[in-house]
mmCIF file with all atom_site columns, C-alpha atoms in Angstrom:
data_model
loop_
_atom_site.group_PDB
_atom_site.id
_atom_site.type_symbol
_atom_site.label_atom_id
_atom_site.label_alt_id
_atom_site.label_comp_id
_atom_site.label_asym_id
_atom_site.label_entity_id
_atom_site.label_seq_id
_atom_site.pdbx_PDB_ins_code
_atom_site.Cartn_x
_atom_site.Cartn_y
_atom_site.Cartn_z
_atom_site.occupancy
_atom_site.B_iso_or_equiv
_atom_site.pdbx_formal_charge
_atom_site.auth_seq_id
_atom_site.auth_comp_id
_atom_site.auth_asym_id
_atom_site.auth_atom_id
_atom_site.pdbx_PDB_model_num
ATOM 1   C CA . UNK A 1 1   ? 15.146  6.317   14.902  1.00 0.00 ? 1   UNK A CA 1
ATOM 2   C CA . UNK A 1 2   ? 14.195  3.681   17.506  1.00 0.00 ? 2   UNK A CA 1
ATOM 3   C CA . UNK A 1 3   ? 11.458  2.254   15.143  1.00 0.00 ? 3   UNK A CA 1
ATOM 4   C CA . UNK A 1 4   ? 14.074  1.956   12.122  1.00 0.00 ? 4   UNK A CA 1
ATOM 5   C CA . UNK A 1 5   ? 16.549  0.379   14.527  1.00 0.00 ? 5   UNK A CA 1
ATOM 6   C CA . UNK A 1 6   ? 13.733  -2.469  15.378  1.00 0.00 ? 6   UNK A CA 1
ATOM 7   C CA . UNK A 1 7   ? 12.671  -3.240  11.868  1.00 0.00 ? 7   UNK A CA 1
ATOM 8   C CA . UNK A 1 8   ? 15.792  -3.833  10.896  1.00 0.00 ? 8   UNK A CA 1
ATOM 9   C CA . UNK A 1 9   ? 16.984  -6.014  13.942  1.00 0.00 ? 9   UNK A CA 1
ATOM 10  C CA . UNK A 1 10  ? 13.725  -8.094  13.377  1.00 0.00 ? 10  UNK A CA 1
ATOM 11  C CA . UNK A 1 11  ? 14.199  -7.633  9.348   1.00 0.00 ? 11  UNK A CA 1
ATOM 12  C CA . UNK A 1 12  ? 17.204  -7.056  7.868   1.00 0.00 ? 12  UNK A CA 1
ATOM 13  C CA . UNK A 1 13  ? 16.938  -5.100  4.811   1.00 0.00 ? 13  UNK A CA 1
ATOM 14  C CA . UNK A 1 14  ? 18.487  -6.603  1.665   1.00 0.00 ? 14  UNK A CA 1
ATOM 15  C CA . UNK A 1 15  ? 21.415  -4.329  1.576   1.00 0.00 ? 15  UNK A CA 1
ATOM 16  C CA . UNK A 1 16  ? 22.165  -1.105  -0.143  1.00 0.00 ? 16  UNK A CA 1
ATOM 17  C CA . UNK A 1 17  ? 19.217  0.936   -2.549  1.00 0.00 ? 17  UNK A CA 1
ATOM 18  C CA . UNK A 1 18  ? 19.397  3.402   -5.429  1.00 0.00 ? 18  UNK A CA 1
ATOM 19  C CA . UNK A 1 19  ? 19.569  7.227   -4.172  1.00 0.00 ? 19  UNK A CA 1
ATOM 20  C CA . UNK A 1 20  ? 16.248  8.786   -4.024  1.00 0.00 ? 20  UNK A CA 1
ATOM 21  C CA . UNK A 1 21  ? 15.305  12.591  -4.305  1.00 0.00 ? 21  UNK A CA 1
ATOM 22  C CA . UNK A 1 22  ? 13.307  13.046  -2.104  1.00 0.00 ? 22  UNK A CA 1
ATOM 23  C CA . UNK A 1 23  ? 12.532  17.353  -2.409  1.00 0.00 ? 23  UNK A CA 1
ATOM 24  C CA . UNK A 1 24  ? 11.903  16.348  -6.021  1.00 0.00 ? 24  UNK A CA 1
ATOM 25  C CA . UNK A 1 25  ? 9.859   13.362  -5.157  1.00 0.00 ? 25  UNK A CA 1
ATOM 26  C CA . UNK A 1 26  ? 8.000   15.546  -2.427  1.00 0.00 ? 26  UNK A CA 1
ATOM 27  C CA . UNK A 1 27  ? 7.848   18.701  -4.883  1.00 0.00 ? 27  UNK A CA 1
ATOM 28  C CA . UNK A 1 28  ? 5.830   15.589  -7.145  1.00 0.00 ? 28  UNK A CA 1
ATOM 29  C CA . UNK A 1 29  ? 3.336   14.791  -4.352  1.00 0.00 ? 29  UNK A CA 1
ATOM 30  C CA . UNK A 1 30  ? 3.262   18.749  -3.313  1.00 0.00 ? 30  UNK A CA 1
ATOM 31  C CA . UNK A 1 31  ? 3.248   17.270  0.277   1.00 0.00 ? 31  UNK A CA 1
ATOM 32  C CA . UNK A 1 32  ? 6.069   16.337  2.761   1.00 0.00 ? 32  UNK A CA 1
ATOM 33  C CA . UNK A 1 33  ? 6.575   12.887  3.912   1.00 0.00 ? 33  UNK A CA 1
ATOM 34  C CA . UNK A 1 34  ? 7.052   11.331  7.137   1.00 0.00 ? 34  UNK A CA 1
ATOM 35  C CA . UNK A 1 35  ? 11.202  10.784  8.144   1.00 0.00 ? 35  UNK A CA 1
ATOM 36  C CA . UNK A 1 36  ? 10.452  7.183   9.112   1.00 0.00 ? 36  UNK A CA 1
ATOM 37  C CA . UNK A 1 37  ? 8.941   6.646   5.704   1.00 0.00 ? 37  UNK A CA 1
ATOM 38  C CA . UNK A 1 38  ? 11.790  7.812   3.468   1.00 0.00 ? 38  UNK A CA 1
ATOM 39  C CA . UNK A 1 39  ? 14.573  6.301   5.469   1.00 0.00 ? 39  UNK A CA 1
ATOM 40  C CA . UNK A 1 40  ? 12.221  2.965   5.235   1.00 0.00 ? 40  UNK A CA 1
ATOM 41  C CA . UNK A 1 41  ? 12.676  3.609   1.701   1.00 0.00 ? 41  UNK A CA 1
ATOM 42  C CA . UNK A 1 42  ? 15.772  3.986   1.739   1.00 0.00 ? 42  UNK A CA 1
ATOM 43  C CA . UNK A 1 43  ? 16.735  1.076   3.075   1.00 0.00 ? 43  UNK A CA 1
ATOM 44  C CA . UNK A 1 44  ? 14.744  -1.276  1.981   1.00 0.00 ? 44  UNK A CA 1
ATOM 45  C CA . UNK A 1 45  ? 14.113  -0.289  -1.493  1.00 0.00 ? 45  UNK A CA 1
ATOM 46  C CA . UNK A 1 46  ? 10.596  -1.420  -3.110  1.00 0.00 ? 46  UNK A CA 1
ATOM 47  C CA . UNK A 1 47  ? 9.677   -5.047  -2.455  1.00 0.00 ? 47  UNK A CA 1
ATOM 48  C CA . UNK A 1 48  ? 7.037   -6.413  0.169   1.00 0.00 ? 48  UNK A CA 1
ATOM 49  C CA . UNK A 1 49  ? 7.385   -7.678  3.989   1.00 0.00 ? 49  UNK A CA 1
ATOM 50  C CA . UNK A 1 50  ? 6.355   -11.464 4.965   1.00 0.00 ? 50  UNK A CA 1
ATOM 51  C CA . UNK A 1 51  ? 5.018   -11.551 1.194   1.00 0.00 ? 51  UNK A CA 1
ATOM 52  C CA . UNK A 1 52  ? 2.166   -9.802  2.503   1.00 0.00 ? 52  UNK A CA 1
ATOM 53  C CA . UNK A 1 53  ? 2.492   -5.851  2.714   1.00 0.00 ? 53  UNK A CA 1
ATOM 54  C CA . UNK A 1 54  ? 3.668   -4.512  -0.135  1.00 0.00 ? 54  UNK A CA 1
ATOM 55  C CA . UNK A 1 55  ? 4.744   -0.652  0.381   1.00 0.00 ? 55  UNK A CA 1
ATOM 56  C CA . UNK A 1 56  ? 4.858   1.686   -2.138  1.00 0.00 ? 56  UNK A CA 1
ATOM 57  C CA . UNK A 1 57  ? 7.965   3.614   -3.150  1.00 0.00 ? 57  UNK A CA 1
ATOM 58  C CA . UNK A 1 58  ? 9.015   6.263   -5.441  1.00 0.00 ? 58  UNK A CA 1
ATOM 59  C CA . UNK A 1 59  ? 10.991  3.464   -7.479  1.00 0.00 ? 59  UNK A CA 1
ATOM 60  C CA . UNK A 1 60  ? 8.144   0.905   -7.430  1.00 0.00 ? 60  UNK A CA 1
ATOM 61  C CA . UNK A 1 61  ? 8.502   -1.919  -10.158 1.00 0.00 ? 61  UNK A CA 1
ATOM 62  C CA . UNK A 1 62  ? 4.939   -0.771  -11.784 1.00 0.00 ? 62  UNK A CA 1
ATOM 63  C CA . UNK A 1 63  ? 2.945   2.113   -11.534 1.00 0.00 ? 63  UNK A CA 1
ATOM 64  C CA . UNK A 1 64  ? 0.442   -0.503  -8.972  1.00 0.00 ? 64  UNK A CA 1
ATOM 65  C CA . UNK A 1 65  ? 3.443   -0.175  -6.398  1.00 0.00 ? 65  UNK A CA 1
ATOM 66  C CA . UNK A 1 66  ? 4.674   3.643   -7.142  1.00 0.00 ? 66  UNK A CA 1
ATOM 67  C CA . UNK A 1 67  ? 4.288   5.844   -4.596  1.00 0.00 ? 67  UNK A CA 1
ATOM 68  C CA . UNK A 1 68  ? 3.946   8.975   -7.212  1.00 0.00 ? 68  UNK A CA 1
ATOM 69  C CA . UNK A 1 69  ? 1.750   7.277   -9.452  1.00 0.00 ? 69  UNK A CA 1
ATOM 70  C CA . UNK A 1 70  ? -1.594  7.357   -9.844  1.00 0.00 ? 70  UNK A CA 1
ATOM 71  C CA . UNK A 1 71  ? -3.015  4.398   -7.417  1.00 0.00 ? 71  UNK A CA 1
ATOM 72  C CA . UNK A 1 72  ? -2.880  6.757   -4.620  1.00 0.00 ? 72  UNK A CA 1
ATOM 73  C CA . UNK A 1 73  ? -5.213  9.363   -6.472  1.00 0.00 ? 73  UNK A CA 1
ATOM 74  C CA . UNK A 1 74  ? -7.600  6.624   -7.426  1.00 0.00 ? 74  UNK A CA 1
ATOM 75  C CA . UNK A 1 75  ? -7.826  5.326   -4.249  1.00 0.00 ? 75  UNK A CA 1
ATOM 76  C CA . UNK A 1 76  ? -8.977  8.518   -2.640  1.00 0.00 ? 76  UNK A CA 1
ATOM 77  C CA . UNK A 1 77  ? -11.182 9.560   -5.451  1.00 0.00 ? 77  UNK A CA 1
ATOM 78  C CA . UNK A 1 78  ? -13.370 5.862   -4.618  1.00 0.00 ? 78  UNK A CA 1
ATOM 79  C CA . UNK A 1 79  ? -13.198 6.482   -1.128  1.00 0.00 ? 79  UNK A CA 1
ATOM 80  C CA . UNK A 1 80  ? -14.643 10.071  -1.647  1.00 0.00 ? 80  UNK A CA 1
ATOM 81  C CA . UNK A 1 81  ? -17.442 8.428   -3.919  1.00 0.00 ? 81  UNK A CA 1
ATOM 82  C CA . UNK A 1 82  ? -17.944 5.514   -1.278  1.00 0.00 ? 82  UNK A CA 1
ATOM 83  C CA . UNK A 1 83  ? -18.719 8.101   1.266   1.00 0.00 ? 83  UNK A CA 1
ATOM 84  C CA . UNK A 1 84  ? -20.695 10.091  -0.362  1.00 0.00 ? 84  UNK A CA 1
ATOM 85  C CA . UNK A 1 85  ? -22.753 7.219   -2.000  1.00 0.00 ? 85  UNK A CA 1
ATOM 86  C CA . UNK A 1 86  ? -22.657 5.130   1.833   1.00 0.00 ? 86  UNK A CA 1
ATOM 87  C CA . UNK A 1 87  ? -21.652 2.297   0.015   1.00 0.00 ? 87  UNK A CA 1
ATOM 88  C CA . UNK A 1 88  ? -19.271 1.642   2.555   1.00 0.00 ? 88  UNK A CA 1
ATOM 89  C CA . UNK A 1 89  ? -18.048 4.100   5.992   1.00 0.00 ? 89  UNK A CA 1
ATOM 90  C CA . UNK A 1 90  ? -15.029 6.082   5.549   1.00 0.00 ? 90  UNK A CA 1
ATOM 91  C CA . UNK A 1 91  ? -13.729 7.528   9.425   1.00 0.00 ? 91  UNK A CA 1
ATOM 92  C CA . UNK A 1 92  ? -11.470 9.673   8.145   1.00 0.00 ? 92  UNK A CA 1
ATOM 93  C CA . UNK A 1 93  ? -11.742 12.569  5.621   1.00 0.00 ? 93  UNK A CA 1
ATOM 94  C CA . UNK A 1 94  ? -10.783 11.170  2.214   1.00 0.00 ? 94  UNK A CA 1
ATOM 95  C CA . UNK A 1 95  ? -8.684  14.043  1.350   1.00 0.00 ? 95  UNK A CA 1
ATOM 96  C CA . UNK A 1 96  ? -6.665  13.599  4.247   1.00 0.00 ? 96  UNK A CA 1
ATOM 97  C CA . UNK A 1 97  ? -6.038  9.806   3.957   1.00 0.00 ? 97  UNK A CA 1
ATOM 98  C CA . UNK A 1 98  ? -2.962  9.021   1.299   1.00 0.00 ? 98  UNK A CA 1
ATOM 99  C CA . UNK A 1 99  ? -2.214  5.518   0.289   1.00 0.00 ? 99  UNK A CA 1
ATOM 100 C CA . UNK A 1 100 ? 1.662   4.340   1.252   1.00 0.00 ? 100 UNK A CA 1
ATOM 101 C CA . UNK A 1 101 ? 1.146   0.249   1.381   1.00 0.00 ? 101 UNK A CA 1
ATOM 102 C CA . UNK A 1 102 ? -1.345  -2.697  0.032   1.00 0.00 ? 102 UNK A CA 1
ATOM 103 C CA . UNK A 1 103 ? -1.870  -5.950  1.495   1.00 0.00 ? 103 UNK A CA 1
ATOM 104 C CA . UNK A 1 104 ? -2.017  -9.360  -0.987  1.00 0.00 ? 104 UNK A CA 1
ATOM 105 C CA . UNK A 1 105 ? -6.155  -9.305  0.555   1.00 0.00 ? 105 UNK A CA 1
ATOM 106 C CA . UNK A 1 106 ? -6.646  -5.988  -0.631  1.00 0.00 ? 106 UNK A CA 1
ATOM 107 C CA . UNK A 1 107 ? -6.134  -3.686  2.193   1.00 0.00 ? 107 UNK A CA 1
ATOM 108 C CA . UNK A 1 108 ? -5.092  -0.278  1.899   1.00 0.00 ? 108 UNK A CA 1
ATOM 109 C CA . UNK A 1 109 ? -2.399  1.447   4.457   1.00 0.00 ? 109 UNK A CA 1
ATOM 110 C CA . UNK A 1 110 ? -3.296  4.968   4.409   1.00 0.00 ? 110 UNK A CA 1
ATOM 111 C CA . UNK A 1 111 ? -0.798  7.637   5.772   1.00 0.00 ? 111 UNK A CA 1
ATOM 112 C CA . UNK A 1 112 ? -4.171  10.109  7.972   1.00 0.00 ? 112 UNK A CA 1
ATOM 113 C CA . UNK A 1 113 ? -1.939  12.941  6.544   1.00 0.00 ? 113 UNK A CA 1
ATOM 114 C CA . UNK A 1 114 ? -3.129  15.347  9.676   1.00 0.00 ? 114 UNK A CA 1
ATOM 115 C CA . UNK A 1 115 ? -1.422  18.170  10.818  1.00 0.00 ? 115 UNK A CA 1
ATOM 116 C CA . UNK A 1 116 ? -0.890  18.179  6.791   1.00 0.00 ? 116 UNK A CA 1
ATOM 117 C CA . UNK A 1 117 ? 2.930   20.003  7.998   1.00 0.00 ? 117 UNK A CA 1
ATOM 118 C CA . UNK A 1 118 ? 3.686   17.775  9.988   1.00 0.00 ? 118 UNK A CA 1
ATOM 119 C CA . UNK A 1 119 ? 4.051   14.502  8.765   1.00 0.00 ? 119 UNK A CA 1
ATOM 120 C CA . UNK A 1 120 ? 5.957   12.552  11.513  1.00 0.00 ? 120 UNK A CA 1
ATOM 121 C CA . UNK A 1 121 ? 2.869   12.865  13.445  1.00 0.00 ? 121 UNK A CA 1
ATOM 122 C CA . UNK A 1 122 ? 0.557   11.139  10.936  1.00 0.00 ? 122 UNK A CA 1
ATOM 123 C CA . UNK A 1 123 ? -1.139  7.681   12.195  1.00 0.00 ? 123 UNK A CA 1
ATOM 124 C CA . UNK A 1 124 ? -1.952  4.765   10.209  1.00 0.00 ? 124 UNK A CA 1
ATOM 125 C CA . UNK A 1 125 ? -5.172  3.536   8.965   1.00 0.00 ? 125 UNK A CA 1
ATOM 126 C CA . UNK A 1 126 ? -5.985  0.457   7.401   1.00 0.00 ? 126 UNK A CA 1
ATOM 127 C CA . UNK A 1 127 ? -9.705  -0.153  5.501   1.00 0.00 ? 127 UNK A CA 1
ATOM 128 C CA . UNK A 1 128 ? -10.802 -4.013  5.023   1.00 0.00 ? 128 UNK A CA 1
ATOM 129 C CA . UNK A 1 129 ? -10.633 -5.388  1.796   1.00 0.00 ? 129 UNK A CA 1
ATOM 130 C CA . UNK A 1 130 ? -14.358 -5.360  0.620   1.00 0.00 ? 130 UNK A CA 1
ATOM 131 C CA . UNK A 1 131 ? -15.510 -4.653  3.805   1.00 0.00 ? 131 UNK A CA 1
ATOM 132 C CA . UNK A 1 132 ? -16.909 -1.876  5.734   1.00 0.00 ? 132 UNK A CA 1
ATOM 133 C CA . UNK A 1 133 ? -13.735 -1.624  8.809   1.00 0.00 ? 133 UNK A CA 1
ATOM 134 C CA . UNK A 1 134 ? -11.218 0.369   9.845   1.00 0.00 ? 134 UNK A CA 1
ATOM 135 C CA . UNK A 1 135 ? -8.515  -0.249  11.859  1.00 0.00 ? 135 UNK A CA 1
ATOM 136 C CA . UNK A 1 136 ? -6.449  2.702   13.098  1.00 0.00 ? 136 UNK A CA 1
ATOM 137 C CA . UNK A 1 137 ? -2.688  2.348   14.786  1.00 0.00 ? 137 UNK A CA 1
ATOM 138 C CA . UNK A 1 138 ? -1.537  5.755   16.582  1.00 0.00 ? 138 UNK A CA 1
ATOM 139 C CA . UNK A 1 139 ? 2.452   5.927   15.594  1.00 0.00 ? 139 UNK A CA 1
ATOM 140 C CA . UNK A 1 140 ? 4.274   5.799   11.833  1.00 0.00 ? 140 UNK A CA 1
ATOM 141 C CA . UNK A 1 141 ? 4.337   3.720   9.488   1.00 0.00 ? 141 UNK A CA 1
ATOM 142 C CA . UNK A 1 142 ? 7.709   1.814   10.423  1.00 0.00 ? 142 UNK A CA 1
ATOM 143 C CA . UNK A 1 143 ? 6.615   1.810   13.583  1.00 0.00 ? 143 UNK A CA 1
ATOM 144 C CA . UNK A 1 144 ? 3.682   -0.645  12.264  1.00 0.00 ? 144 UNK A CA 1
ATOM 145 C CA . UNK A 1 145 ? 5.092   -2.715  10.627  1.00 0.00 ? 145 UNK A CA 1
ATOM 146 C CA . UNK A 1 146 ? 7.512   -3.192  13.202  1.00 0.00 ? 146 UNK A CA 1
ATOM 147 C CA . UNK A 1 147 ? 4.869   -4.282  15.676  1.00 0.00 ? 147 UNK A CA 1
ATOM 148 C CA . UNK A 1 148 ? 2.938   -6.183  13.381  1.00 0.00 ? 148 UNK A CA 1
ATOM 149 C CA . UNK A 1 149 ? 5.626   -8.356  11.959  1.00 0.00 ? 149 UNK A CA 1
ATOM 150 C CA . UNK A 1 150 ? 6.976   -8.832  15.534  1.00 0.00 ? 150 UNK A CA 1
ATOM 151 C CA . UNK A 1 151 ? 3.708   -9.996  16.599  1.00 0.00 ? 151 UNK A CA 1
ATOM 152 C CA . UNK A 1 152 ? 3.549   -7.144  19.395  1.00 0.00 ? 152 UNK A CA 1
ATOM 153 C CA . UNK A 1 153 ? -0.118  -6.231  17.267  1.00 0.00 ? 153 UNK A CA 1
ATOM 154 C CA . UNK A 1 154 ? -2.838  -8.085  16.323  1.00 0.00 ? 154 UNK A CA 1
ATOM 155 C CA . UNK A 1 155 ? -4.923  -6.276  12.971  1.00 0.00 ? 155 UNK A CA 1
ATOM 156 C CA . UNK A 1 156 ? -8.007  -7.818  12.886  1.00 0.00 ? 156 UNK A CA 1
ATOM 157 C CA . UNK A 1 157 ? -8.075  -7.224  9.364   1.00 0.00 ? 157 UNK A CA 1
ATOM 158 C CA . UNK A 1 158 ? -5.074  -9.436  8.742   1.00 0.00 ? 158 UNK A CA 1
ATOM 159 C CA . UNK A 1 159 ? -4.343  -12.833 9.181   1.00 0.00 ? 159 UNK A CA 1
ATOM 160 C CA . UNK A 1 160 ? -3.223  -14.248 12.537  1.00 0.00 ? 160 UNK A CA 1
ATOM 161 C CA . UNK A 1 161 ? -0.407  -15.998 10.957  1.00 0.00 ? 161 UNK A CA 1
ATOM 162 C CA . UNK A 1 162 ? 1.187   -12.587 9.927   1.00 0.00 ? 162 UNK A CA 1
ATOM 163 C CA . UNK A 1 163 ? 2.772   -12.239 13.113  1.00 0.00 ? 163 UNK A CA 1
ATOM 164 C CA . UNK A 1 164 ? 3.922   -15.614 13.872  1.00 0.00 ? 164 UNK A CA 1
ATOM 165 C CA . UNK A 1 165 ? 5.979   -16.357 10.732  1.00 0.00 ? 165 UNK A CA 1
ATOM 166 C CA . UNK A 1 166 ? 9.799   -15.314 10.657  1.00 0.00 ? 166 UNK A CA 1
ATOM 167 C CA . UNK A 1 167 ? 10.003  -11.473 9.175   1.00 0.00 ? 167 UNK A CA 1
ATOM 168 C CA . UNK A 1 168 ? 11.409  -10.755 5.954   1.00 0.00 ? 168 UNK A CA 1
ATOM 169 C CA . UNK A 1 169 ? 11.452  -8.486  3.557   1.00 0.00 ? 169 UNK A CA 1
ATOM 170 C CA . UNK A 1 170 ? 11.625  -9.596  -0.558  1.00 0.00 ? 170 UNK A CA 1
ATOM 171 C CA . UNK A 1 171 ? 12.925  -7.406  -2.974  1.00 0.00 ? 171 UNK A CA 1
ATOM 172 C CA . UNK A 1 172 ? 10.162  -6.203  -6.004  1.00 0.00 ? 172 UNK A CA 1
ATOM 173 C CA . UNK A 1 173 ? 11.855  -7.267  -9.204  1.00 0.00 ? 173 UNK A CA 1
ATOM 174 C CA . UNK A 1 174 ? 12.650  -4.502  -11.862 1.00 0.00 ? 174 UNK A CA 1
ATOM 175 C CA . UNK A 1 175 ? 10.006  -4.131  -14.579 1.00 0.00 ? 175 UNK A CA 1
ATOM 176 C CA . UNK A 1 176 ? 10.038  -1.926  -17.596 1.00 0.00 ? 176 UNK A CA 1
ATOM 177 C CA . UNK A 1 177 ? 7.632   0.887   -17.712 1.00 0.00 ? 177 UNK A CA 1
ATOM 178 C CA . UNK A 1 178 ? 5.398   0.746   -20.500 1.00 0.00 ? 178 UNK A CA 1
ATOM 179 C CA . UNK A 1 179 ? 2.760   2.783   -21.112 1.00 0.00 ? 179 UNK A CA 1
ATOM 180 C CA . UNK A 1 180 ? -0.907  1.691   -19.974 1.00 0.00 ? 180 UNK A CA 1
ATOM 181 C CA . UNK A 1 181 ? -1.256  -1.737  -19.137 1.00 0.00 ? 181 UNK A CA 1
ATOM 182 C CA . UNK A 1 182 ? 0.078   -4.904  -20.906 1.00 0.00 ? 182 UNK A CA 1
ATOM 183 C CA . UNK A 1 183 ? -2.490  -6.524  -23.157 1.00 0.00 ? 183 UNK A CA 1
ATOM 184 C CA . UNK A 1 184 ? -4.517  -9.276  -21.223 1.00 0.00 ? 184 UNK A CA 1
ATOM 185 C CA . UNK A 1 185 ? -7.646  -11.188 -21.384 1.00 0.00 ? 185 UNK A CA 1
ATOM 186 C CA . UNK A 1 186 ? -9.702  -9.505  -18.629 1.00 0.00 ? 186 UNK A CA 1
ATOM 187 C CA . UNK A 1 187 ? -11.852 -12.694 -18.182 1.00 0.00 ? 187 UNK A CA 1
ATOM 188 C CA . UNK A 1 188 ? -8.179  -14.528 -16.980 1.00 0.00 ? 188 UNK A CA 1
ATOM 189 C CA . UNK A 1 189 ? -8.208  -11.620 -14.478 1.00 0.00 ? 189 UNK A CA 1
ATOM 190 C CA . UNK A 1 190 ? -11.489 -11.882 -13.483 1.00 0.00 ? 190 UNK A CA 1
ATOM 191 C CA . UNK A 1 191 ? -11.400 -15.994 -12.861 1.00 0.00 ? 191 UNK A CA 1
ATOM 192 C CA . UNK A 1 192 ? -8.074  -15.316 -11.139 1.00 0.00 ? 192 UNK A CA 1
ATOM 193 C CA . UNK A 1 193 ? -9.997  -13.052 -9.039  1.00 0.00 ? 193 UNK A CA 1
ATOM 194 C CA . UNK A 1 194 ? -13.057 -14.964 -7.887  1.00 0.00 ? 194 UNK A CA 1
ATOM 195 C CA . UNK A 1 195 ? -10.846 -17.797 -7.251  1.00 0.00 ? 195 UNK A CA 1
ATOM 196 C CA . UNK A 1 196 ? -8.909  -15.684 -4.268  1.00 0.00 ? 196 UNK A CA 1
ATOM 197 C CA . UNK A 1 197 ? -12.284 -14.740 -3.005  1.00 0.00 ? 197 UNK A CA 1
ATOM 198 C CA . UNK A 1 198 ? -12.572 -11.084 -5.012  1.00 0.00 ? 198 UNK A CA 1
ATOM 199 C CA . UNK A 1 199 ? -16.477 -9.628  -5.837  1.00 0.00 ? 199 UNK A CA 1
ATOM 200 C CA . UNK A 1 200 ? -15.548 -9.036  -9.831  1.00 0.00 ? 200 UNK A CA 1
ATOM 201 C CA . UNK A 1 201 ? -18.658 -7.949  -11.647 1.00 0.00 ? 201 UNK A CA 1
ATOM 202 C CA . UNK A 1 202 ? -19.270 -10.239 -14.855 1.00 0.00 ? 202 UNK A CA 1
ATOM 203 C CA . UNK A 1 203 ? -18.602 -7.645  -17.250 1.00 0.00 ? 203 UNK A CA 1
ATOM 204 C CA . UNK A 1 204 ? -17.675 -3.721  -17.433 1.00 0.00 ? 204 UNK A CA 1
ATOM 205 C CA . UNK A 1 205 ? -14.259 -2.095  -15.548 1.00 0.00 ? 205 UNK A CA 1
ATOM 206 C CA . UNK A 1 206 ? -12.014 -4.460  -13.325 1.00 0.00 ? 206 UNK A CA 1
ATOM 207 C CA . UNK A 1 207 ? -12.136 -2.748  -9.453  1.00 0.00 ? 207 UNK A CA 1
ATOM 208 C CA . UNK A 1 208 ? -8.340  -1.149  -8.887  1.00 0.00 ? 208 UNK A CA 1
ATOM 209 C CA . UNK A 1 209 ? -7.671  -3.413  -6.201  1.00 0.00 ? 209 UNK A CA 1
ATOM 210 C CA . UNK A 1 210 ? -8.035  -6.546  -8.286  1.00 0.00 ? 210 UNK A CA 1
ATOM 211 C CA . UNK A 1 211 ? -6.252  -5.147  -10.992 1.00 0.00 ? 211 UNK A CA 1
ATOM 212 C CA . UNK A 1 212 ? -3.602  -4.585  -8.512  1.00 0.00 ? 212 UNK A CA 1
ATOM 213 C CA . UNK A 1 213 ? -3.545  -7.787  -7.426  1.00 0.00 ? 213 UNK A CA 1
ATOM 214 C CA . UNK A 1 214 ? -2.978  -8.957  -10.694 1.00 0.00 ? 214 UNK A CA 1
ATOM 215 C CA . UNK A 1 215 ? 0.163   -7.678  -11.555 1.00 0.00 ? 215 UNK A CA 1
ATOM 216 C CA . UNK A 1 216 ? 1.854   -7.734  -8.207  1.00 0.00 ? 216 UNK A CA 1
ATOM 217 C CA . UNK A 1 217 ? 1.196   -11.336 -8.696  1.00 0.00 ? 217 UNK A CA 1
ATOM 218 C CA . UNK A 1 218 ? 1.428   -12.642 -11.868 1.00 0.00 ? 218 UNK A CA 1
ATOM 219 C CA . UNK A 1 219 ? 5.389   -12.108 -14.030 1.00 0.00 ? 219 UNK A CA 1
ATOM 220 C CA . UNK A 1 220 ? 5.387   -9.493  -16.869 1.00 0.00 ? 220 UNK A CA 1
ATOM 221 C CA . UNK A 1 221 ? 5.195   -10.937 -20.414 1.00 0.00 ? 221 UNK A CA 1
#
């Protein structure tokens, strides 16, 4: 694929990945996935380009950066409640829009999963991090990240600096899956938070994107 061939000249993946099943993976998510997508996977393995887009991936080190967990489920069900509420425009039909990729902001990459059969024809949409905008890029997802690491795109939602820095690619480190999440003191979180520029309510449930944050960036105990 042209696009694969061009992420990997401008980012060389870290070398060989575990094996991944994909018609059981698929069979999971009772949904196909896009060719570019599992051959990305493939490749690169879980871990996050320029330290900034973190995809998600069947073997992702927590259930925050697993493709067939349940962030993706969550993520629709508050965009189906933002709509209907018009706490904040959703373009797109939530239950077409399927998270593959976060940003270290907060931004979602959504795979706009129509035709639902075929899924090398889905486009890319990206939602601001608190914010009411969309941004919407007409090709796959390799094919993004491809242009936005090379600097060929400009996503207003991003910073500029994205697509001036040198591409890489960092590999996610292993973590042991534990059942719900490790015990912390949710008013660390919620400091961490405010101090990155996050809305966290005093009190009550941490928002799914900061809890995300969280443990992509802080070491499990």
């Amino acid at each position: 694929m042209a696009a694969m061939t061009a992420l990997t000249t401008l980012c060389p993946p870290p070398g060989p990945t575990s094996n991944i099943h994909w018609e059981t993976v698929e069979a999971n998510l009772g949904m196909p996935l896009p060719q570019d997508y599992k051959e990305l996977a493939d490749r690169y393995g879980p871990g996050v380009f320029n330290g900034f887009v973190h995809v998600y991936h069947p073997h992702g080190a927590t259930e925050h950066a697993d493709l067939t967990g349940p962030v993706p489920g969550r993520i629709r069900a508050r965009l189906s409640r933002d709509r209907e509420q018009g706490t904040h425009p959703v373009p797109y039909d939530p239950e077409t829009l399927f998270a593959c990729a976060v940003t270290d902001n907060g931004e979602y990459l959504f795979w706009i999963t129509d035709p639902a059969g075929d899924p090398d024809r889905w486009r890319i949409a990206v939602n601001q991090a608190r914010g009411p905008d969309w941004f919407t890029y007409d090709g796959t997802l390799t094919a993004f990240l491809t242009a936005v690491l090379g600097g060929r795109i400009e996503v207003p939602l991003f910073p500029v600096s994205l697509g001036e820095a040198p591409a890489g690619f960092a590999p996610a480190r292993p973590v042991p899956r534990q059942p719900g999440h490790r015990p912390v003191d949710t008013g660390t979180i919620r400091s961490w938070a405010r101090a990155r520029g996050y809305d966290v309510p005093p009190r009550g449930r941490i928002p799914l994107e900061v809890r995300e944050a969280w443990e992509r960036r802080t070491p499990k105990g």
